[in-house]
mmCIF file of C-alpha atoms in Angstrom:
data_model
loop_
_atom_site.group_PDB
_atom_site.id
_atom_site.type_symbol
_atom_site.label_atom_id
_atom_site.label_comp_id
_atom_site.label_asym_id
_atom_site.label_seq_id
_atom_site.Cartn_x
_atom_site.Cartn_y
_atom_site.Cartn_z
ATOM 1 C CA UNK U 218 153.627 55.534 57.849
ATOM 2 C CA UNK U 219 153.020 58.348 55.134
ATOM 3 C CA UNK U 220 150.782 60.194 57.399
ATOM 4 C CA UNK U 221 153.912 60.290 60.017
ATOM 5 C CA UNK U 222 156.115 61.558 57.836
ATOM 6 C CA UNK U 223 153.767 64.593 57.102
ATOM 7 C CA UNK U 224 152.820 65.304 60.126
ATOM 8 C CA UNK U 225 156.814 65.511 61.677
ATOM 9 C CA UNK U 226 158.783 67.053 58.738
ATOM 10 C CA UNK U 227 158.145 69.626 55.874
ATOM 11 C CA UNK U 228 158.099 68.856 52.091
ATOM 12 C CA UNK U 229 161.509 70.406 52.029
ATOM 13 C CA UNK U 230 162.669 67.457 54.259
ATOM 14 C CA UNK U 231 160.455 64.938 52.820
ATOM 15 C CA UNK U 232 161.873 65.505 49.585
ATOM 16 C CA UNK U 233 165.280 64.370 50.284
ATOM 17 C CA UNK U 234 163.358 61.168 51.597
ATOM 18 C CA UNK U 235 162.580 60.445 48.381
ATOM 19 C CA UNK U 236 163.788 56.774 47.645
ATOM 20 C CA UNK U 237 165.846 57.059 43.758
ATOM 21 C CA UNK U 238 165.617 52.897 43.700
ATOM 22 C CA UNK U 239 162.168 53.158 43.898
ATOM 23 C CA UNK U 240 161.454 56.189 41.900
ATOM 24 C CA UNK U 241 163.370 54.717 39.094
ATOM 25 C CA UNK U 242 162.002 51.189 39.193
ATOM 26 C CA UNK U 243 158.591 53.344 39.269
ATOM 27 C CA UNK U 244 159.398 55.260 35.957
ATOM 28 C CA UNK U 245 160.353 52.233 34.068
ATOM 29 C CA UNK U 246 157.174 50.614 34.457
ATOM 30 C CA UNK U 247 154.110 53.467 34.622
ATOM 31 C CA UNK U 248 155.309 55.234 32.233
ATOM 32 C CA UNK U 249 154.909 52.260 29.986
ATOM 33 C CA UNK U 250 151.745 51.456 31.619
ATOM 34 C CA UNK U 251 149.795 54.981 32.421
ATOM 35 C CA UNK U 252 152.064 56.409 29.206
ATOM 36 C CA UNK U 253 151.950 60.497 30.157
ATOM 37 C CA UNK U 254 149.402 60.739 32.667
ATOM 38 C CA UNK U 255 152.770 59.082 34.945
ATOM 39 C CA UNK U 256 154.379 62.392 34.758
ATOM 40 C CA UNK U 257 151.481 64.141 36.923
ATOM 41 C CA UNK U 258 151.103 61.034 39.109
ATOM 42 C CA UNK U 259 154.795 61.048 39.894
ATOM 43 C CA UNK U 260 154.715 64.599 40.587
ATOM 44 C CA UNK U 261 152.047 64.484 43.578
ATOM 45 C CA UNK U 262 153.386 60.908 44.635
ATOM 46 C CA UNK U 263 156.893 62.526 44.894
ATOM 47 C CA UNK U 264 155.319 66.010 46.626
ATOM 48 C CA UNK U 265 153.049 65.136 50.013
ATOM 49 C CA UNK U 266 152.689 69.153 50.313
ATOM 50 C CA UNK U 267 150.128 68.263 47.785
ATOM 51 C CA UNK U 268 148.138 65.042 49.045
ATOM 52 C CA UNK U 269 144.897 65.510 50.378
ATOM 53 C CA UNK U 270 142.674 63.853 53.407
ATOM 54 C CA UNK U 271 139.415 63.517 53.358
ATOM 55 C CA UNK U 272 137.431 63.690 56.188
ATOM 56 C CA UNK U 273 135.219 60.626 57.194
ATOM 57 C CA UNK U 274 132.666 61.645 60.009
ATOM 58 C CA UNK U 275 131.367 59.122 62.283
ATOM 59 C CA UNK U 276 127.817 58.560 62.529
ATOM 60 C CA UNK U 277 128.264 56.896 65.904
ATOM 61 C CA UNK U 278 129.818 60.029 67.372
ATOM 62 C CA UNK U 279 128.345 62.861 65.193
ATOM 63 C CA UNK U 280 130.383 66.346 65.131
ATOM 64 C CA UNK U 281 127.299 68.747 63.832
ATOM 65 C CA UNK U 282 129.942 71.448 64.919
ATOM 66 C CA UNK U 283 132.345 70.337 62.955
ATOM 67 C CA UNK U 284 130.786 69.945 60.047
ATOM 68 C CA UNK U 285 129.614 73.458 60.331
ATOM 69 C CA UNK U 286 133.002 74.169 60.440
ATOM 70 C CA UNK U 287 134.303 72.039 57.595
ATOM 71 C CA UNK U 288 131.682 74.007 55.483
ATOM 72 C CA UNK U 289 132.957 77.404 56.500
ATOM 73 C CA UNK U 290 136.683 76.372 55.630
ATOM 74 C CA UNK U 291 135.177 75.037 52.128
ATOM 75 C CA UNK U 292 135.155 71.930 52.426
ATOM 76 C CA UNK U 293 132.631 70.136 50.396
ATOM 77 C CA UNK U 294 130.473 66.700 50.518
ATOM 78 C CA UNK U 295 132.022 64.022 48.482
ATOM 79 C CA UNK U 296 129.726 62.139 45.538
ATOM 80 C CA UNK U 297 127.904 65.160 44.952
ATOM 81 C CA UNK U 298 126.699 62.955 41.659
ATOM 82 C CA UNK U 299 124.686 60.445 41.621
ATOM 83 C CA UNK U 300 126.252 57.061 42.517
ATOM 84 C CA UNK U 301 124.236 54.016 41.851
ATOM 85 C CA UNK U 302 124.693 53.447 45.893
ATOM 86 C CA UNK U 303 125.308 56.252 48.110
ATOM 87 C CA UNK U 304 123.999 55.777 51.829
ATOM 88 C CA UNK U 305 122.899 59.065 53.555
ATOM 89 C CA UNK U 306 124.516 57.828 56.959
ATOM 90 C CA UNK U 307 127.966 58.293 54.896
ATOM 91 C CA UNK U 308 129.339 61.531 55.478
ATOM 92 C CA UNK U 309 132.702 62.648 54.081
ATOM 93 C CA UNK U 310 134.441 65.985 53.234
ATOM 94 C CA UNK U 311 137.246 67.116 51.408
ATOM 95 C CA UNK U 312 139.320 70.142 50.501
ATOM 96 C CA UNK U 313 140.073 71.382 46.917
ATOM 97 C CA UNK U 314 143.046 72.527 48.331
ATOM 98 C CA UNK U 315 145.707 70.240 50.105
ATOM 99 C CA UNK U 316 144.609 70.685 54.248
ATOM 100 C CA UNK U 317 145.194 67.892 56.774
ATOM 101 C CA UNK U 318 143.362 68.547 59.936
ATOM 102 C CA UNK U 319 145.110 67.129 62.959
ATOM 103 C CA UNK U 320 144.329 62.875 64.129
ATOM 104 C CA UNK U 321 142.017 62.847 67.349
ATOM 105 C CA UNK U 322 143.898 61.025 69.933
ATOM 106 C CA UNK U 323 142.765 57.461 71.137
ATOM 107 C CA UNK U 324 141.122 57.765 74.389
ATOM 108 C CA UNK U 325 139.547 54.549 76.028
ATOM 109 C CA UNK U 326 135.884 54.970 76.064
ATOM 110 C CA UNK U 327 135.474 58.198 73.762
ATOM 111 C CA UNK U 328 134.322 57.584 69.994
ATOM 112 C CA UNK U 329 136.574 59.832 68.125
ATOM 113 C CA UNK U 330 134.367 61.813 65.693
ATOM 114 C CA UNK U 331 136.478 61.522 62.228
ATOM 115 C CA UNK U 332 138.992 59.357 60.696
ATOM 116 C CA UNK U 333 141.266 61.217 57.923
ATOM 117 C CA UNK U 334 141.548 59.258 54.824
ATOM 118 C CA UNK U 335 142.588 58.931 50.942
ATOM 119 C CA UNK U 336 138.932 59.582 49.747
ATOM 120 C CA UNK U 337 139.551 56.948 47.430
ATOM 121 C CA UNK U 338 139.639 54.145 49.564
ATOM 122 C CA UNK U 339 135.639 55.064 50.036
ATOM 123 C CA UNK U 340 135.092 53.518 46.598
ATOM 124 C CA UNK U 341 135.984 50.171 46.934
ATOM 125 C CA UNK U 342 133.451 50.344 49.936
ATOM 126 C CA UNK U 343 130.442 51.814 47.573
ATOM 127 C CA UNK U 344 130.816 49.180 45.579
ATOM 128 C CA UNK U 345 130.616 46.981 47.606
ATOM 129 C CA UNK U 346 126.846 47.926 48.126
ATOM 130 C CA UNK U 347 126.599 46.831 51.568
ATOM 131 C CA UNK U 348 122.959 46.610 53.088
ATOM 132 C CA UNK U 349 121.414 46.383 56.654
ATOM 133 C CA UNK U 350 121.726 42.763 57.812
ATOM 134 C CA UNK U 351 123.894 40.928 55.154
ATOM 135 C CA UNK U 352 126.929 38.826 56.545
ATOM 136 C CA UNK U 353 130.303 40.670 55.537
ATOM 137 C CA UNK U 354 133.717 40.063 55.196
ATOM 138 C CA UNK U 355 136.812 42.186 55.390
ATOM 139 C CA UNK U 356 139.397 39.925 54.488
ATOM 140 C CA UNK U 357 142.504 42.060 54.932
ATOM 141 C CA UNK U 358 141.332 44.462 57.250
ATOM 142 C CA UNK U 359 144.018 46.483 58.761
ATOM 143 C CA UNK U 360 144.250 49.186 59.477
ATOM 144 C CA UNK U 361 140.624 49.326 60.085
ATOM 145 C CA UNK U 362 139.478 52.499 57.664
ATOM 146 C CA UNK U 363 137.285 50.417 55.110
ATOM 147 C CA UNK U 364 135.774 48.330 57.953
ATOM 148 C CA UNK U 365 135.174 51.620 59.854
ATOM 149 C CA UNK U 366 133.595 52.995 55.915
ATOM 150 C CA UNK U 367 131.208 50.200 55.868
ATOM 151 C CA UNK U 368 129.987 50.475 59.067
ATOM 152 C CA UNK U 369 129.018 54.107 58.044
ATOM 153 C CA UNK U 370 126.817 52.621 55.229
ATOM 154 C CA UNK U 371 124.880 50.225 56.935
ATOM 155 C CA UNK U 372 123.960 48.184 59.688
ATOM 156 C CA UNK U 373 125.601 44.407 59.016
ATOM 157 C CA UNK U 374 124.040 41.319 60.920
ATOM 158 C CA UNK U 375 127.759 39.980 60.831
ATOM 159 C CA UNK U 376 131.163 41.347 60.078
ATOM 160 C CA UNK U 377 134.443 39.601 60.121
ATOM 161 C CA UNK U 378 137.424 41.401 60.127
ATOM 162 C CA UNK U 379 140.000 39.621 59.867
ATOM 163 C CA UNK U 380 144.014 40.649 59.977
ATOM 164 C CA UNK U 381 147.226 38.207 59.282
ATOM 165 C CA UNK U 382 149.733 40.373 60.583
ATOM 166 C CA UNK U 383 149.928 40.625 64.399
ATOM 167 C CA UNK U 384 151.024 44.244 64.659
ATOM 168 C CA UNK U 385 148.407 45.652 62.378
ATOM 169 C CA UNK U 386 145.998 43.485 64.146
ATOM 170 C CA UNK U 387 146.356 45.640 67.122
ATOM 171 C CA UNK U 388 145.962 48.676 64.859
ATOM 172 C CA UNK U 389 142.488 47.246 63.309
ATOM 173 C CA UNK U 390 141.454 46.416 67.027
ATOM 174 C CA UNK U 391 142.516 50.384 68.082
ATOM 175 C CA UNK U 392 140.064 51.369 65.115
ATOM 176 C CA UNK U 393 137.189 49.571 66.010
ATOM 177 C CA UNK U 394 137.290 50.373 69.703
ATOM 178 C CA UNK U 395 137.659 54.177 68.631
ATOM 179 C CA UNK U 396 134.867 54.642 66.546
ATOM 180 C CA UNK U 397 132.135 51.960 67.027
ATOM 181 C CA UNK U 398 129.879 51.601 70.264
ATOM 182 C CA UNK U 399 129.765 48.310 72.520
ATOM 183 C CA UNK U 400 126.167 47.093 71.137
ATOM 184 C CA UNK U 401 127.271 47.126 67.952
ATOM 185 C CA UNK U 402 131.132 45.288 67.965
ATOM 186 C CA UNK U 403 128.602 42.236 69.283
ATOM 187 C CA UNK U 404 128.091 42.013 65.467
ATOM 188 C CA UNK U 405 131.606 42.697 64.564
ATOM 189 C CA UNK U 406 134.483 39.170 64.931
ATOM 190 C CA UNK U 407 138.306 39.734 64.906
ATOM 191 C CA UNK U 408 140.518 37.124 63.723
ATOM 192 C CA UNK U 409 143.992 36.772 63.056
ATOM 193 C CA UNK U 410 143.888 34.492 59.971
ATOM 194 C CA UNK U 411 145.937 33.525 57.499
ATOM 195 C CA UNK U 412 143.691 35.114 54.675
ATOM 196 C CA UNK U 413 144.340 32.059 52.039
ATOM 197 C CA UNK U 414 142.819 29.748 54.712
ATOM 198 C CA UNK U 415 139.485 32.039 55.087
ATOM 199 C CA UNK U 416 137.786 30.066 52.589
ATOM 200 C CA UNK U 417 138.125 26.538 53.877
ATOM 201 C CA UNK U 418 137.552 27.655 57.330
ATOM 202 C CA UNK U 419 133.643 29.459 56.199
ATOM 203 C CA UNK U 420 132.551 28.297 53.199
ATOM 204 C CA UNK U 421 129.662 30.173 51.387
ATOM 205 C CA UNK U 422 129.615 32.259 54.267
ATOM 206 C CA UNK U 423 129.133 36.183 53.111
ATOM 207 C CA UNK U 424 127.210 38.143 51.253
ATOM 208 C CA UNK U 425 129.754 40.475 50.598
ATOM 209 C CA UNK U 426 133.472 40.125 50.675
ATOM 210 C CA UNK U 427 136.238 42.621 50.728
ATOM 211 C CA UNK U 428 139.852 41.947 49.365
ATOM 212 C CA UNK U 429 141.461 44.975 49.947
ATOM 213 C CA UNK U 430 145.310 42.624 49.272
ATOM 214 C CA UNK U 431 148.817 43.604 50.579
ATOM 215 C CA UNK U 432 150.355 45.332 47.706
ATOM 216 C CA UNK U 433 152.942 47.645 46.666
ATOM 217 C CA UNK U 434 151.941 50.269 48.489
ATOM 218 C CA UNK U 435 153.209 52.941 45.770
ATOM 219 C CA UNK U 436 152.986 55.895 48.032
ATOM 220 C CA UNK U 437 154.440 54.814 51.165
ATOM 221 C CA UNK U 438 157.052 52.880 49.123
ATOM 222 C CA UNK U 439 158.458 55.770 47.449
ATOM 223 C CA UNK U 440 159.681 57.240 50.732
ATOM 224 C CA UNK U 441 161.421 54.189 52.330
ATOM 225 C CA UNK U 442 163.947 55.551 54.579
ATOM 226 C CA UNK U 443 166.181 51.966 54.222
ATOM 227 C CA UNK U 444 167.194 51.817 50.317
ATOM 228 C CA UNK U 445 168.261 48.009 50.814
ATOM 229 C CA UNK U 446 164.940 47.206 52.295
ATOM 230 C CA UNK U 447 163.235 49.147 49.482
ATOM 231 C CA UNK U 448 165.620 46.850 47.069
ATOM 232 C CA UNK U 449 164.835 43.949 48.357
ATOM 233 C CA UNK U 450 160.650 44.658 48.256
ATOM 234 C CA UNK U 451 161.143 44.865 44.682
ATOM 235 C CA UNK U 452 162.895 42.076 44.017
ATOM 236 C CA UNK U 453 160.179 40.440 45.848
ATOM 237 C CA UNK U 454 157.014 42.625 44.613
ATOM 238 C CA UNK U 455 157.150 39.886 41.645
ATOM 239 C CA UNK U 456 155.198 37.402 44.283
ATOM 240 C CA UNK U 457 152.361 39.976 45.416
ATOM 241 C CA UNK U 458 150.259 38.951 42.060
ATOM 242 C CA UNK U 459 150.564 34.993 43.299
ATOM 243 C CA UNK U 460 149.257 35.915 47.131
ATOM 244 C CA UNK U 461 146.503 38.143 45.369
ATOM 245 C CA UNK U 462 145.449 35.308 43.311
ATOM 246 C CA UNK U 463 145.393 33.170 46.495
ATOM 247 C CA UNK U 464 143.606 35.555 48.867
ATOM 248 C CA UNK U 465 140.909 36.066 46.211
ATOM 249 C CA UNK U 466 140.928 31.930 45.323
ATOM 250 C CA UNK U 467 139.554 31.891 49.695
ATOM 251 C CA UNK U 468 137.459 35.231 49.165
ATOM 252 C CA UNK U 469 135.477 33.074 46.505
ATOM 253 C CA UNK U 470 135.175 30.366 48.384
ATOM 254 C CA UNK U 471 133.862 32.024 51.278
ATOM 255 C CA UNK U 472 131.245 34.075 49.300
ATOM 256 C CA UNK U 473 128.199 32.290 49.052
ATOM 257 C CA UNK U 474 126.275 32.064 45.632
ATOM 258 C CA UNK U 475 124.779 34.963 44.471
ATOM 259 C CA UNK U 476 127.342 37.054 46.719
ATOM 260 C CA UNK U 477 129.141 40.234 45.778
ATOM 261 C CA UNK U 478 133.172 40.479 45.944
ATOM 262 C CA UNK U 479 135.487 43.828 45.611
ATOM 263 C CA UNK U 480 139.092 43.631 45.120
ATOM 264 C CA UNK U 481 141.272 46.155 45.748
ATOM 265 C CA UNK U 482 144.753 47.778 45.804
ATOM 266 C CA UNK U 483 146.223 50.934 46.225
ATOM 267 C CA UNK U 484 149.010 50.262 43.539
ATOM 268 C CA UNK U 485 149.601 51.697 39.846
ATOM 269 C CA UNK U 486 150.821 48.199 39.033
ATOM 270 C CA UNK U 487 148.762 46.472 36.324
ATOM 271 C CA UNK U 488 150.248 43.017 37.166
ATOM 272 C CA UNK U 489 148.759 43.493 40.514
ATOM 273 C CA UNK U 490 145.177 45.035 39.519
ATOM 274 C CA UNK U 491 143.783 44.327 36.344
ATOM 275 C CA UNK U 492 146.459 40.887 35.550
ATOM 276 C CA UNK U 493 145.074 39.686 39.079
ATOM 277 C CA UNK U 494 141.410 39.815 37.521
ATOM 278 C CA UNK U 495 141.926 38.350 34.727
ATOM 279 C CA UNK U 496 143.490 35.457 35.575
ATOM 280 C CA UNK U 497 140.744 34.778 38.688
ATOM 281 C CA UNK U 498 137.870 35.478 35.749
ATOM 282 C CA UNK U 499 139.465 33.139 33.204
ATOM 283 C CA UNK U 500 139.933 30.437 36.323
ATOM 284 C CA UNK U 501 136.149 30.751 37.114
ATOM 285 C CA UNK U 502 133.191 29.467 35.135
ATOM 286 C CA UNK U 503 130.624 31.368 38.380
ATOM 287 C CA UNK U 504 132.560 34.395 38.720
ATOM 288 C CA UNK U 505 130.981 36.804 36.758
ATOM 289 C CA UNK U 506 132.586 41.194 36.238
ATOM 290 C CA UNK U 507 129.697 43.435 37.256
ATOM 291 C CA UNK U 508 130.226 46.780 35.131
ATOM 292 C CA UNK U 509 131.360 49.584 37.857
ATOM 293 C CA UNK U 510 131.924 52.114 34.807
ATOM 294 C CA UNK U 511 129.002 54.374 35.723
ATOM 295 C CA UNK U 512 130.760 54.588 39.379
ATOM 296 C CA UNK U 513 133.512 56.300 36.984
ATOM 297 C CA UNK U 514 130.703 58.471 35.566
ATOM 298 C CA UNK U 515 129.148 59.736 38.344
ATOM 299 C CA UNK U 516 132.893 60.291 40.727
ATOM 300 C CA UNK U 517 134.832 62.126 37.502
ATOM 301 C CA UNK U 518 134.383 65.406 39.957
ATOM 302 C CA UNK U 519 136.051 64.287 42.631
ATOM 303 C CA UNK U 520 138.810 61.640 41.111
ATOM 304 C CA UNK U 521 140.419 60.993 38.035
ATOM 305 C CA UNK U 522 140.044 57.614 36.239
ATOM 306 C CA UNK U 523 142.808 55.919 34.189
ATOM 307 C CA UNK U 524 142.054 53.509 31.431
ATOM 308 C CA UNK U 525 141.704 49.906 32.863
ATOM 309 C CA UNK U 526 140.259 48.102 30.020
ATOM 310 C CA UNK U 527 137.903 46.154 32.245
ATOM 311 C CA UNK U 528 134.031 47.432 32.681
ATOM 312 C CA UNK U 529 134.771 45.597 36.328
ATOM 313 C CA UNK U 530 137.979 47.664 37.317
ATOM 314 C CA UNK U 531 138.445 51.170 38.179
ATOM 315 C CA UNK U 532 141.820 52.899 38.745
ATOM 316 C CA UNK U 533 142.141 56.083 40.483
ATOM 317 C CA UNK U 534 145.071 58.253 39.411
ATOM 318 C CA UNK U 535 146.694 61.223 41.558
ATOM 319 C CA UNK U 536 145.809 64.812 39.401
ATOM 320 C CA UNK U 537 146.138 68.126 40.288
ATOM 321 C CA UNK U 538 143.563 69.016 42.412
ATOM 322 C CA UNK U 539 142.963 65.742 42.412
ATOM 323 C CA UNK U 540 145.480 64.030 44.658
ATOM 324 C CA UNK U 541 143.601 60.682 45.624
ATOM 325 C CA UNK U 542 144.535 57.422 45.214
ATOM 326 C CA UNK U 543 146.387 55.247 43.734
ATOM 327 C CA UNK U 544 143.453 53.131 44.084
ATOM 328 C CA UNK U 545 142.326 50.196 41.956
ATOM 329 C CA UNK U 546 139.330 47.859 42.732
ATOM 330 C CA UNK U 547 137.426 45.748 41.043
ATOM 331 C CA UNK U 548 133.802 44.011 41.464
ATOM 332 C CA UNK U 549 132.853 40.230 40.848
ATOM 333 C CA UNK U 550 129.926 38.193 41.253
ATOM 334 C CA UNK U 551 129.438 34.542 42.229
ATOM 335 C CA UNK U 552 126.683 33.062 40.025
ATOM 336 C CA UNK U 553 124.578 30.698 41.324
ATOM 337 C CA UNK U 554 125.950 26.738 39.766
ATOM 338 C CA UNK U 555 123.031 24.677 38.195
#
């Protein structure tokens, strides 16, 4: 959606877009939360002319050329430190200065070569850790970019993507068929479940499971065109913390012991990132945080961290120069019960 409006009208436009019930329900509550860093954030949130996409290439469909050229415009190779897991089949580049190179059109049989994205999103998927043959699961998978991101890292011997809403289904489909070959979606199962039921329907299934949950989506939301709609997802973002508690009740379930879960959002909202944890890790005696702070360490380059007061949970906060996220995840393990 935000990636439409940038691409059809200019900042001077988008600004009136702006929606004030948002904005303002925004201010009350970061700036209590995220105390002055909020005054930055809101001024790239509020200002796309300033966002930056990275630029994911596709080892399926390698552009050598344009990665020559991505170079020559100064682009530069994300996680130039050293992350505890980087795969060299991961390639990404980014700008230090906001650039947005045009989408490659959909064209039945042709890979496209690169999918634009919040670099961000990328992180959730290194922590993840995903290796060649383990079972994994993407339980909210729309629109397909972290599905695509682990495919980049390894070769699974099973993913499941799976997508509750109909309409983005056909986006995650449209994804897959654009950037993976035919031997490999073999591996790859699409399903259109109701995430909460995941776990009862594969129990102790995955090795690795992926909760990227429906959330407020803070930048998209700021630039509702419909200010009742916008109302009335506020009055109702109270609930997302309940279905994020459910979705990750089923991601447990499904994991088998010993398994690896991320959980992620791309909100600001602490209720919905580091409240969601808690309450899952205080529910669980076998659900044990894994410490992602040298992940912090090793990305301060590229992104800026916010204070989550969790060694599990990371938060990625817009900065000058600096304009990913939001982006919140978190990692959990599922200890083996004696």
């Amino acid at each position: 959606m935000v990636l439409t409006l940038l691409k059809a009208k200019p900042e001077r436009k988008l600004a009136k877009q702006i929606c004030k019930v948002v904005l303002d329900h925004f201010e009350k509550q970061y700036s209590k939360e995220l105390g002055d860093a909020w005054n930055t954030v809101r001024d790239i949130l509020t200002s796309p002319s300033c966002w930056q996409y990275a630029v994911l290439l596709n080892r399926f469909n390698y552009p050598f050329e344009l990665e020559k050229n991505l170079h020559l415009k100064g682009y530069h190779s994300l996680f130039q430190g050293s992350l505890p897991y980087y795969p060299q089949s991961m390639k990404c580049y980014l700008s230090r200065t906001p650039h947005r190179m045009p989408s490659e059109r959909h064209q039945v049989g042709n890979l496209k070569q690169y999918y634009l994205l919040n670099a961000a999103s990328l992180l959730p998927v290194l922590a993840l850790e995903l290796r060649d043959g383990e079972k994994v699961l993407d339980l909210c998978a729309a629109p397909g970019g972290k599905s695509l991101a682990l495919l980049q890292c390894a070769y699974p011997g099973y993913l499941h993507c799976n997508e509750y809403d109909s309409l983005r289904l056909r986006w995650l489909r449209q994804t897959l068929e654009s950037f993976i070959p035919q031997p490999l979606v073999n591996v790859i199962k699409v399903s259109e479940l109701d995430g909460r039921e995941m776990g009862n329907a594969q129990p102790e299934t995955f090795d690795k499971v992926l909760v990227d949950a429906p959330c407020s989506n803070d930048r998209s939301w700021l630039f509702s065109s419909d200010s009742q709609k916008a109302a009335c997802r506020i009055s109702q973002r109270r609930n997302l913390p309940l279905l994020q508690i459910e979705l990750l009740r089923s991601a447990i379930k499904a994991l088998r012991p010993g398994g690896l879960l991320v959980y992620s959002t791309c909100t600001l909202s602490k209720a919905e990132n580091q409240d969601v944890i808690s309450e899952v890790l205080n529910s669980y005696s076998n659900i044990m945080p894994v410490d992602i702070k040298e992940m912090a360490r090793a990305c301060s380059h590229d992104f800026t961290f916010a204070p989550t007061g969790q060694e599990c949970g990371l938060l990625v906060i817009p900065d000058k120069g600096k304009a990913w996220g939001p982006m919140y995840f978190a990692k959990l393990k599922k200890s083996w019960t004696t």
